[in-house]
Amino acid sequence: MAVGHLPRSSSNASVQGLAAVSLGAPLLLPRSRVTLAEPEIMSEPRLMSAAPRRAWTIAVGASVMAVTLAAAVLPAAVQDFRPVMVLFVGVLFLVSESVEMHVEFRRQTYSWSLAELALVVALVEVGGLWATLAWVVALAVQLMVRSYTPSKAVFNLAMALLHGSVAVTVLEALPEAAITEPLAWFSLILAVLCANLVVAFMITIAIIGTAGYPGPQLWREQLMPIAVVSPVVVSVGVIALLLSSLSSWAWVLILPVLTVVGLLFRRFGQVAREGKSVERVYDFASRVEEVSPDEAGTRQIVQAVRELLNAERVALWLPPYLDEEPRLVVAAENGAVWYDGPGDPDDVFRRRAVATTDGPVLVSLARADDEEAAALARRGVSDLIGAAVMTAAGEPGYLEVCDRRSDIVSFADSDRAALESMITHVNAAIRQQQLLTQIRYDADHDRLTGLPNRQRLANEIDELLSDDAGTARAGLILAALGNYTEVTDTLGHAASDELLLVTAGLLREHAPPQALLARMEGEQFAVLLPGLSLAATERAARRLREAAATRARVAGLDLEVTLTIGVAAAPVHGTEAGVLMQRADVALLAAAESGGVASYHPVLDQQSLRRLQLGTELEQAMAEGQISVVFQPIIDAQTSDIVSVETLVRWAHPRYGAIPPDDFIHLAEQIGRIGLLTDHVLELALARCRRWLDQGIALSVAVNLSVHVLTETDLVSRIRGALQRHGVPGELLTLELTEGSVVDDSVRDSTVLADLHGLGLRLSMDDFGTGYSSLSQLRQLPIDEVKIDKSFVLGMSTSQGESFIARSIIELAHNLGLRVVAEGVEDELTRNLLAEMGCDKLQGFLVSRPLPDDRLETWLLARTGVRSAAPGATHRRLFVRT
């Protein structure tokens, strides 16, 4: 095998880096798939019929070009036929063709092999004609083994023929040189590079013709191996030839070296593919960060997975969440929006992916058992990767990726690892979307019952009536729970909440199927009945009231559930949500007087003047003693000393009975009488405190202040005058302020809080934790104590979260030098927990309900003892006996 000059006839340094170009790809035709019979893809057969025609057009065109050039240059590149050597290079071609590196472009796969190495040896040893023919024959064998479609096989063989012909053409144009001379080396490298470029151009045309232009990446992926890999491979071939020129036995050493080169080439391909996987994951993470937080965003995530894994089809199944139904989101090559399999909870792949802790499940038809093969056939795919997706609720979803868009490359462990990395970002994106869904859900749903709230109801009414303005019919029922206030006052908020839940369940059970239920506020519920007339709504209201009239077990007692119902209907009573709800509310007030069901009538509008009438009677009611106060004791959490009483206002109207405090307090604020009402309560509280002082007992009183009162310019002077009139020292008066009043700009920008504090009295922030203030804001305000809102205290015995909030408030308040009062203490367990946390004072039904003056005196005589005055003090103290 001595090698002399490089003859022109051996100038066939072609490059398989391009012969396999199309070799692997559905470049011309995608491999056959089972097509789903979905309506969205009815046109698929017509679309597919055009693909073979395009494929054959490209293949025939390439063949004509290759044969024409080969016929022109190869006959002149004939050397003596040496069977053994031709067979040797043929085997070398066959082996080198099996060592490939793949690059994918959508449905196309561009493959590089070590055939260039065999070509360099063949061109020098057997000449351009025999080298090209040996290559074509070896490639044909490979194509038959791999079962390529005829059009793709023809195109790839044409590229091998064109490759060899271009290489021979370049070598013919260059001066002859011995293989030992650098000029020969340069000639071989240049011939291979030129052949690579020509075939790369042809492959680009083929890819664009069958799959469209994938972008600049196509050129980068082709030119990089041409510029970097090809010269190295040709150089290895030249070195092998130089060594063999010294001795034919050198091949004994050369072949192991070439084997190592092949293994390194294959490893290079694996590393490149792994690098691509990392790059895909990074690109995926970037894309997921930009998706919109809605259903379209979910579809974008699925589409991103499909594109980055170059898959035929990707499906994401998500379990039900809040008011959302289960969802199956599909991104498919053929546009299908559903297919059988991933939505089935008994599907073998879904069950396995959700149950495993080893990451995504990779299955291929070649290695599938009977059950797996049946599941693949059900989908009409050959390869699948399935993985569990974690949702915000903790219930797993399922993501599956089906079939790579390539005839050559199928899913491998690197793709499984890539998907496993992507799943982390998918989980984060899904949880973020569901968190936003939760926020939107909470904004228009009642936290206790889970029913839509007033805002959501208004939106639903407006949307319903806007469809056919003026003629759309809808009935609205407002239902109020009859004994809600009594249950709250007697058994506490936990019991009344339980009663509300029972009522909500009864309404769900007995309301018509098309109805929308809503929780308004307090004890009120609403039922929206689309399409019903006024008469039909009235009948539905009576049936609902009768069905819900039952006894329920609440707080260990059998309580009667009774509903008072007001009815309004569109369009007779209004065509807007606000009007319809207001008139249903007016009807509910009328029903409360009759104790049954009432429909709106314009006459009832007169009754809505009731609140305004009450406003005009406020001053008279205070003068006549209708408006009085009750006192609720507050004790020291450690010693059980009674340290204070909170003063709460009540109105016993001679005609309307007990008026809820919130009703007339809010009314007093609206009509500008809140200052007079506050002064009245303050006078009664200080008078009670003075009587205790006369008995030698120091017991402070607490009075609530509205934000409207805090903005009155003479407030400080009025309180100073009241303290002086009753002879009560400032330290025995506590003013309770709401969070909203403290953070109000008009209050914070004034000196009213500092001036009040200057009178020696104490300032307490009421219902802390429900507003917009923070403990850090209290640093800037003269606040002495905070009252933990009872919504946090009531759930402490059963909720670690509520206990954590209470503990945090106590610790932070103490760090700021503030005392802490817990209101809503209703059981010994809560009391003990608060005492262990270091809470200073306790208030609630466990100590005592709010009591009028005479009953408070009786309670004090029955439940308390007297301690002697503390050192340095002049008044005795009361404590609760246990």
mmCIF file of N, CA and C in Angstrom, residues 649-703:
data_model
loop_
_atom_site.group_PDB
_atom_site.id
_atom_site.type_symbol
_atom_site.label_atom_id
_atom_site.label_comp_id
_atom_site.label_asym_id
_atom_site.label_seq_id
_atom_site.Cartn_x
_atom_site.Cartn_y
_atom_site.Cartn_z
ATOM 1 N N VAL A 649 -71.582 50.394 73.182
ATOM 2 C CA VAL A 649 -72.832 51.125 73.109
ATOM 3 C C VAL A 649 -73.964 50.225 72.608
ATOM 4 N N ARG A 650 -75.180 50.460 73.139
ATOM 5 C CA ARG A 650 -76.361 49.728 72.732
ATOM 6 C C ARG A 650 -77.525 50.715 72.573
ATOM 7 N N TRP A 651 -78.458 50.363 71.662
ATOM 8 C CA TRP A 651 -79.658 51.189 71.475
ATOM 9 C C TRP A 651 -80.874 50.278 71.501
ATOM 10 N N ALA A 652 -81.725 50.484 72.522
ATOM 11 C CA ALA A 652 -82.987 49.763 72.629
ATOM 12 C C ALA A 652 -84.085 50.702 72.156
ATOM 13 N N HIS A 653 -84.455 50.594 70.905
ATOM 14 C CA HIS A 653 -85.442 51.501 70.327
ATOM 15 C C HIS A 653 -86.850 51.052 70.736
ATOM 16 N N PRO A 654 -87.705 51.975 71.103
ATOM 17 C CA PRO A 654 -89.049 51.579 71.554
ATOM 18 C C PRO A 654 -89.898 50.949 70.457
ATOM 19 N N ARG A 655 -89.614 51.260 69.199
ATOM 20 C CA ARG A 655 -90.417 50.709 68.109
ATOM 21 C C ARG A 655 -89.687 49.601 67.365
ATOM 22 N N TYR A 656 -88.399 49.765 67.116
ATOM 23 C CA TYR A 656 -87.636 48.807 66.309
ATOM 24 C C TYR A 656 -86.899 47.767 67.155
ATOM 25 N N GLY A 657 -86.916 47.917 68.441
ATOM 26 C CA GLY A 657 -86.205 46.974 69.290
ATOM 27 C C GLY A 657 -84.719 47.270 69.316
ATOM 28 N N ALA A 658 -83.922 46.203 69.532
ATOM 29 C CA ALA A 658 -82.467 46.374 69.610
ATOM 30 C C ALA A 658 -81.907 46.693 68.228
ATOM 31 N N ILE A 659 -81.270 47.860 68.113
ATOM 32 C CA ILE A 659 -80.657 48.274 66.855
ATOM 33 C C ILE A 659 -79.191 47.817 66.873
ATOM 34 N N PRO A 660 -78.734 47.052 65.861
ATOM 35 C CA PRO A 660 -77.326 46.630 65.847
ATOM 36 C C PRO A 660 -76.395 47.840 65.921
ATOM 37 N N PRO A 661 -75.367 47.783 66.778
ATOM 38 C CA PRO A 661 -74.467 48.934 66.932
ATOM 39 C C PRO A 661 -73.859 49.404 65.614
ATOM 40 N N ASP A 662 -73.463 48.449 64.775
ATOM 41 C CA ASP A 662 -72.844 48.853 63.514
ATOM 42 C C ASP A 662 -73.789 49.709 62.678
ATOM 43 N N ASP A 663 -75.095 49.432 62.774
ATOM 44 C CA ASP A 663 -76.063 50.182 61.971
ATOM 45 C C ASP A 663 -76.099 51.646 62.388
ATOM 46 N N PHE A 664 -76.300 51.894 63.702
ATOM 47 C CA PHE A 664 -76.477 53.302 64.075
ATOM 48 C C PHE A 664 -75.142 54.034 64.247
ATOM 49 N N ILE A 665 -74.060 53.305 64.510
ATOM 50 C CA ILE A 665 -72.753 53.972 64.551
ATOM 51 C C ILE A 665 -72.368 54.449 63.153
ATOM 52 N N HIS A 666 -72.555 53.566 62.164
ATOM 53 C CA HIS A 666 -72.252 53.959 60.781
ATOM 54 C C HIS A 666 -73.172 55.091 60.346
ATOM 55 N N LEU A 667 -74.422 55.039 60.762
ATOM 56 C CA LEU A 667 -75.369 56.091 60.430
ATOM 57 C C LEU A 667 -74.948 57.413 61.080
ATOM 58 N N ALA A 668 -74.495 57.348 62.333
ATOM 59 C CA ALA A 668 -74.048 58.560 63.017
ATOM 60 C C ALA A 668 -72.839 59.170 62.320
ATOM 61 N N GLU A 669 -71.977 58.321 61.804
ATOM 62 C CA GLU A 669 -70.833 58.838 61.051
ATOM 63 C C GLU A 669 -71.291 59.532 59.778
ATOM 64 N N GLN A 670 -72.281 58.921 59.104
ATOM 65 C CA GLN A 670 -72.740 59.484 57.844
ATOM 66 C C GLN A 670 -73.422 60.835 58.024
ATOM 67 N N ILE A 671 -74.171 61.002 59.090
ATOM 68 C CA ILE A 671 -74.933 62.246 59.256
ATOM 69 C C ILE A 671 -74.242 63.229 60.210
ATOM 70 N N GLY A 672 -73.017 62.945 60.598
ATOM 71 C CA GLY A 672 -72.254 63.897 61.395
ATOM 72 C C GLY A 672 -72.614 63.943 62.861
ATOM 73 N N ARG A 673 -73.158 62.876 63.396
ATOM 74 C CA ARG A 673 -73.533 62.844 64.819
ATOM 75 C C ARG A 673 -72.616 61.934 65.639
ATOM 76 N N ILE A 674 -71.531 61.453 65.037
ATOM 77 C CA ILE A 674 -70.676 60.506 65.747
ATOM 78 C C ILE A 674 -69.985 61.156 66.944
ATOM 79 N N GLY A 675 -69.694 62.469 66.847
ATOM 80 C CA GLY A 675 -69.071 63.150 67.975
ATOM 81 C C GLY A 675 -69.975 63.191 69.184
ATOM 82 N N LEU A 676 -71.255 63.497 68.975
ATOM 83 C CA LEU A 676 -72.222 63.521 70.071
ATOM 84 C C LEU A 676 -72.374 62.133 70.690
ATOM 85 N N LEU A 677 -72.431 61.109 69.838
ATOM 86 C CA LEU A 677 -72.577 59.747 70.346
ATOM 87 C C LEU A 677 -71.355 59.351 71.171
ATOM 88 N N THR A 678 -70.154 59.714 70.710
ATOM 89 C CA THR A 678 -68.928 59.394 71.442
ATOM 90 C C THR A 678 -68.903 60.106 72.790
ATOM 91 N N ASP A 679 -69.299 61.381 72.823
ATOM 92 C CA ASP A 679 -69.323 62.114 74.094
ATOM 93 C C ASP A 679 -70.291 61.468 75.080
ATOM 94 N N HIS A 680 -71.428 60.981 74.561
ATOM 95 C CA HIS A 680 -72.418 60.332 75.421
ATOM 96 C C HIS A 680 -71.843 59.057 76.044
ATOM 97 N N VAL A 681 -71.195 58.252 75.238
ATOM 98 C CA VAL A 681 -70.591 57.011 75.743
ATOM 99 C C VAL A 681 -69.481 57.330 76.732
ATOM 100 N N LEU A 682 -68.682 58.334 76.416
ATOM 101 C CA LEU A 682 -67.578 58.711 77.303
ATOM 102 C C LEU A 682 -68.110 59.171 78.660
ATOM 103 N N GLU A 683 -69.196 59.962 78.663
ATOM 104 C CA GLU A 683 -69.782 60.418 79.927
ATOM 105 C C GLU A 683 -70.241 59.231 80.761
ATOM 106 N N LEU A 684 -70.923 58.259 80.135
ATOM 107 C CA LEU A 684 -71.400 57.097 80.878
ATOM 108 C C LEU A 684 -70.246 56.258 81.412
ATOM 109 N N ALA A 685 -69.187 56.114 80.642
ATOM 110 C CA ALA A 685 -68.040 55.310 81.075
ATOM 111 C C ALA A 685 -67.316 55.971 82.242
ATOM 112 N N LEU A 686 -67.086 57.292 82.157
ATOM 113 C CA LEU A 686 -66.363 57.980 83.235
ATOM 114 C C LEU A 686 -67.221 58.056 84.504
ATOM 115 N N ALA A 687 -68.537 58.157 84.328
ATOM 116 C CA ALA A 687 -69.403 58.145 85.511
ATOM 117 C C ALA A 687 -69.294 56.815 86.250
ATOM 118 N N ARG A 688 -69.252 55.725 85.501
ATOM 119 C CA ARG A 688 -69.086 54.404 86.113
ATOM 120 C C ARG A 688 -67.725 54.298 86.790
ATOM 121 N N CYS A 689 -66.688 54.805 86.124
ATOM 122 C CA CYS A 689 -65.345 54.764 86.711
ATOM 123 C C CYS A 689 -65.293 55.575 88.012
ATOM 124 N N ARG A 690 -65.984 56.718 88.046
ATOM 125 C CA ARG A 690 -66.002 57.558 89.251
ATOM 126 C C ARG A 690 -66.657 56.833 90.419
ATOM 127 N N ARG A 691 -67.724 56.085 90.141
ATOM 128 C CA ARG A 691 -68.394 55.356 91.214
ATOM 129 C C ARG A 691 -67.478 54.288 91.799
ATOM 130 N N TRP A 692 -66.684 53.642 90.942
ATOM 131 C CA TRP A 692 -65.710 52.667 91.466
ATOM 132 C C TRP A 692 -64.648 53.353 92.315
ATOM 133 N N LEU A 693 -64.213 54.515 91.870
ATOM 134 C CA LEU A 693 -63.211 55.250 92.660
ATOM 135 C C LEU A 693 -63.774 55.620 94.024
ATOM 136 N N ASP A 694 -65.052 55.988 94.056
ATOM 137 C CA ASP A 694 -65.674 56.333 95.336
ATOM 138 C C ASP A 694 -65.750 55.138 96.266
ATOM 139 N N GLN A 695 -65.730 53.912 95.666
ATOM 140 C CA GLN A 695 -65.730 52.690 96.470
ATOM 141 C C GLN A 695 -64.311 52.241 96.811
ATOM 142 N N GLY A 696 -63.323 53.046 96.400
ATOM 143 C CA GLY A 696 -61.927 52.716 96.685
ATOM 144 C C GLY A 696 -61.335 51.700 95.733
ATOM 145 N N ILE A 697 -61.945 51.546 94.546
ATOM 146 C CA ILE A 697 -61.479 50.547 93.563
ATOM 147 C C ILE A 697 -61.006 51.268 92.306
ATOM 148 N N ALA A 698 -59.806 50.936 91.879
ATOM 149 C CA ALA A 698 -59.261 51.523 90.643
ATOM 150 C C ALA A 698 -59.510 50.550 89.488
ATOM 151 N N LEU A 699 -60.407 50.918 88.608
ATOM 152 C CA LEU A 699 -60.735 50.070 87.453
ATOM 153 C C LEU A 699 -60.904 50.992 86.246
ATOM 154 N N SER A 700 -60.025 50.860 85.282
ATOM 155 C CA SER A 700 -60.058 51.774 84.135
ATOM 156 C C SER A 700 -61.163 51.373 83.164
ATOM 157 N N VAL A 701 -61.550 52.336 82.344
ATOM 158 C CA VAL A 701 -62.578 52.094 81.328
ATOM 159 C C VAL A 701 -61.970 52.386 79.959
ATOM 160 N N ALA A 702 -62.461 51.638 78.969
ATOM 161 C CA ALA A 702 -61.988 51.812 77.583
ATOM 162 C C ALA A 702 -63.168 52.231 76.717
ATOM 163 N N VAL A 703 -62.917 53.215 75.866
ATOM 164 C CA VAL A 703 -63.946 53.745 74.972
ATOM 165 C C VAL A 703 -63.400 53.738 73.550
#
